[in-house]
Amino acid sequence: MKKFSLLSTRAGALFLAPATALVGVFVIIPFFWVIFVSFTNRTLLGRTAVDPDFVGLQNYFALFNPATFFTRGQFGFSLILTIQFVLLSALIGQALLGLLLAWLSQSVTPTLKSFLQTAVIAAWILPEVVIGFAWFAFLDYDNGTLNMILRGLGLPPGDWLLQQPFWVIVFFNTWRGAAFSMMLFNSAFQSIPPSYFQAADVAGATSWQKLRDIALPLIRGHVVTDLILITMWTFNVFTPFLLTHGGPSYRTEILSIYTYRIAFKDFEFGKGAAVGVVIMLINLAFALVYLRIAHKKPVEAE
Amino acid sequence: MRTRFHSLLLSAAAAIAFAAPASATELNITCRCVVGGVNSGMAEWIEQKVIPAFTEKMKAEGKDVTVKLTQFGGEDEQLTQQLALDFSTGAGPDVSGFDGFLIPSFVQGNLLKSLEEVAGPVVAKWDGWQHISDGTKALMSYQGKPYGIALGTDARMIFVRKDLFKSAGLDADKWQPKSWEELLEAARKIKAAAPESFPLQLNAGVSMGEATTMQGYWMALLGTGEQVTDDSGKYIVSSQGILDTLKLYKTIYVDEKLGDQRAQLLADGRNRTFANFRDGKTAMLVEGDWFYRSVTAPGAEFAVADRDNVMTWKKMPATAPGKGLRGQDFVTVSGGTGFVINPHTDAPQESWALLSFMNSKEQLTAFQEIQPAIRIRDDVAIPNSPFLTETATTLLPITTARPNDANYNKISTEIQRMTESVVSGELSPEDAMAQYKAAVIAIVGEENTVSTL
């Protein structure tokens, strides 16, 4: 292949230098700094703030200590909770609801379709703090909208944030994120030639058959991309904090909230950094899978 | 077009330059105080009394100083969190409200400097020190050096609603529990008379922070004759006292539902306990004198209607007479909050001038008019308040202080977790104590702990 370039290598490097410096200062150095800190018992308060000790892998051993691994408020509990949260709210909730909404909106009138999409996207574009507060007000036991409606209907009110905190954040995240999957599937469906569906209609296929046998196989690549992206986002999401603060009794303390608590409420920088490194590794695995599939896609399309 | 833009920019720059003459000093002061909200009296005092008078005084000395009060409306723990992060990065207010028990951990973390290190020899020359007793000076000191000045000390007790007692056929005026059993017995009677009420509230849980440890755990633990540490300063991690305390929590919140469990688990729980007391749902609330002086004061958010006739207070009993700390029949614990100076302040002299001015005789006397309390200066008169004189004479002689230790803050968090896991019904008292033991050993090392079981 003939090498073609507008600039000499040296000039190119010169142009790259500012960006490299910025990335170095704000990404690369903190990255290695976090790894370094995770091998110390550095804190913000107390003696170890000024004079931290090198503790080797002790922080990591503490995270994976089998004696406390499954205890509420410990790393293992948060990890398992996060996996459940991702499975239920992202993979089942967001992706399935998004798919359903996108599929239904293919067959409704344009007015209804745009109304539906506006409502769903509104949930997605509103700022997190606004949403968090709105949901908190909606679910409050004493004066919440939901309980007012229930009481109005003569039903017993529910203490949602205290009794069912995990299902609250699952439901919340599903509601919040379904718009992305819906939009992605929507555009994917539109890329399918209408003649396929018309032919199926002539053959008398039901909506379910069309979805299963025509639409889904054709948008498989989109589905995988969507699943991986929302998995990564949901894995790192912090917004449930606004609803429950990770409580009560750590019952909604997903990994991002756990990290925040360890590092910035308990001020255990060393241990917090260790959790950060573990999360980084998990995300790296997700990213590798995603990149792998993204690279494969053009081949598939051919 | 371009010249016009330039001239606009220039005049804007000039306006900014003139608005802030070089000689002016701006001081920021913050506290958990909001006019019309939490600690309203303190905010009013600083805003209306301290700041105008201080600006005036500085002007007379030829200095142009402006002071701005930032009213922090969040929880104590959130202010602590913000100050820790601010002080570690050289940011933050010049003078800040601060709880004395945090001083050791902040000092060891190099986040606070002693007043003398910040402002120099002028601190030692302050004439106010001779009016402040060593005991109150110690509230904001570490290893003999003052890091701030406390506003005063406090004490804890049971606040009682007489009307609820009456409706259960009890006479609150004559009642003074002498054991936990008598306390629980009264709560049971009120619960039987009003099944919807939460007669007895003893703080627990993580979200209340130090209020859980001080108003809840300590108040019960002292009644078993123990403290958080033993006489040599080692942390007690497994003992009959801890177990009895946790069992008391279990009785109140899990077994007999005498207290409002939700208020101990939800994020805004402490305000819920205040609201319960105000609304006549809670008959007995263990709280600090702050609850009387500020929280339920007339005009405040949680003001108790007809307070003089409805509300009274009782001493917290030991498990049984003579079983409390030092063989006492009744127990209480004290702390102190005050103000510290940011070690990174740009204006150490002016900050110290402000802090000492706040603690001058005139200013503390002015504070008395807004919110009467026992002040740290012996030349500030105690107002004629039966509540203050009574609590001072009966509680301060039997009081206890928290360990002045840098690890206490972390241990306190573990205590809060331990109480939460019992109150939520997640763990049995035995399991919760075992978890506490493991956590404390991880923090201070096994050699600094003792087990008596």
mmCIF file of C-alpha atoms in Angstrom, chain B residues 180 184 188 200 202-204 220 242-259 261 418-432:
data_model
loop_
_atom_site.group_PDB
_atom_site.id
_atom_site.type_symbol
_atom_site.label_atom_id
_atom_site.label_comp_id
_atom_site.label_asym_id
_atom_site.label_seq_id
_atom_site.Cartn_x
_atom_site.Cartn_y
_atom_site.Cartn_z
ATOM 1 C CA TRP B 180 -34.427 0.377 81.230
ATOM 2 C CA LEU B 184 -39.829 0.243 78.312
ATOM 3 C CA ARG B 188 -45.549 -0.237 76.326
ATOM 4 C CA LEU B 200 -39.809 5.616 72.456
ATOM 5 C CA LEU B 202 -33.474 5.923 70.474
ATOM 6 C CA ASN B 203 -31.306 6.911 67.524
ATOM 7 C CA ALA B 204 -29.713 4.220 65.365
ATOM 8 C CA ALA B 220 -27.599 3.168 76.225
ATOM 9 C CA ILE B 242 -22.628 -3.944 73.774
ATOM 10 C CA LEU B 243 -24.894 -6.965 73.650
ATOM 11 C CA ASP B 244 -27.362 -5.484 76.144
ATOM 12 C CA THR B 245 -27.408 -2.214 74.213
ATOM 13 C CA LEU B 246 -28.137 -4.000 70.941
ATOM 14 C CA LYS B 247 -30.839 -6.058 72.628
ATOM 15 C CA LEU B 248 -32.442 -2.836 73.834
ATOM 16 C CA TYR B 249 -32.508 -1.624 70.226
ATOM 17 C CA LYS B 250 -34.007 -4.912 69.116
ATOM 18 C CA THR B 251 -36.735 -4.671 71.775
ATOM 19 C CA ILE B 252 -37.597 -1.118 70.769
ATOM 20 C CA TYR B 253 -37.596 -1.458 66.990
ATOM 21 C CA VAL B 254 -37.963 -5.110 66.030
ATOM 22 C CA ASP B 255 -39.641 -7.122 68.774
ATOM 23 C CA GLU B 256 -42.136 -4.656 70.180
ATOM 24 C CA LYS B 257 -42.143 -1.876 67.568
ATOM 25 C CA LEU B 258 -42.086 0.813 70.243
ATOM 26 C CA GLY B 259 -40.089 3.171 68.024
ATOM 27 C CA GLN B 261 -38.059 2.044 62.570
ATOM 28 C CA MET B 418 -23.905 -2.224 63.910
ATOM 29 C CA THR B 419 -27.030 -0.507 65.238
ATOM 30 C CA GLU B 420 -28.545 -0.317 61.767
ATOM 31 C CA SER B 421 -28.171 -4.021 61.127
ATOM 32 C CA VAL B 422 -29.983 -4.758 64.397
ATOM 33 C CA VAL B 423 -32.694 -2.131 64.001
ATOM 34 C CA SER B 424 -33.469 -3.198 60.442
ATOM 35 C CA GLY B 425 -33.849 -6.777 61.673
ATOM 36 C CA GLU B 426 -31.076 -7.973 59.368
ATOM 37 C CA LEU B 427 -28.748 -9.338 62.045
ATOM 38 C CA SER B 428 -29.127 -10.640 65.569
ATOM 39 C CA PRO B 429 -27.342 -8.635 68.283
ATOM 40 C CA GLU B 430 -24.704 -11.393 68.514
ATOM 41 C CA ASP B 431 -23.985 -11.361 64.769
ATOM 42 C CA ALA B 432 -23.962 -7.581 64.622
#
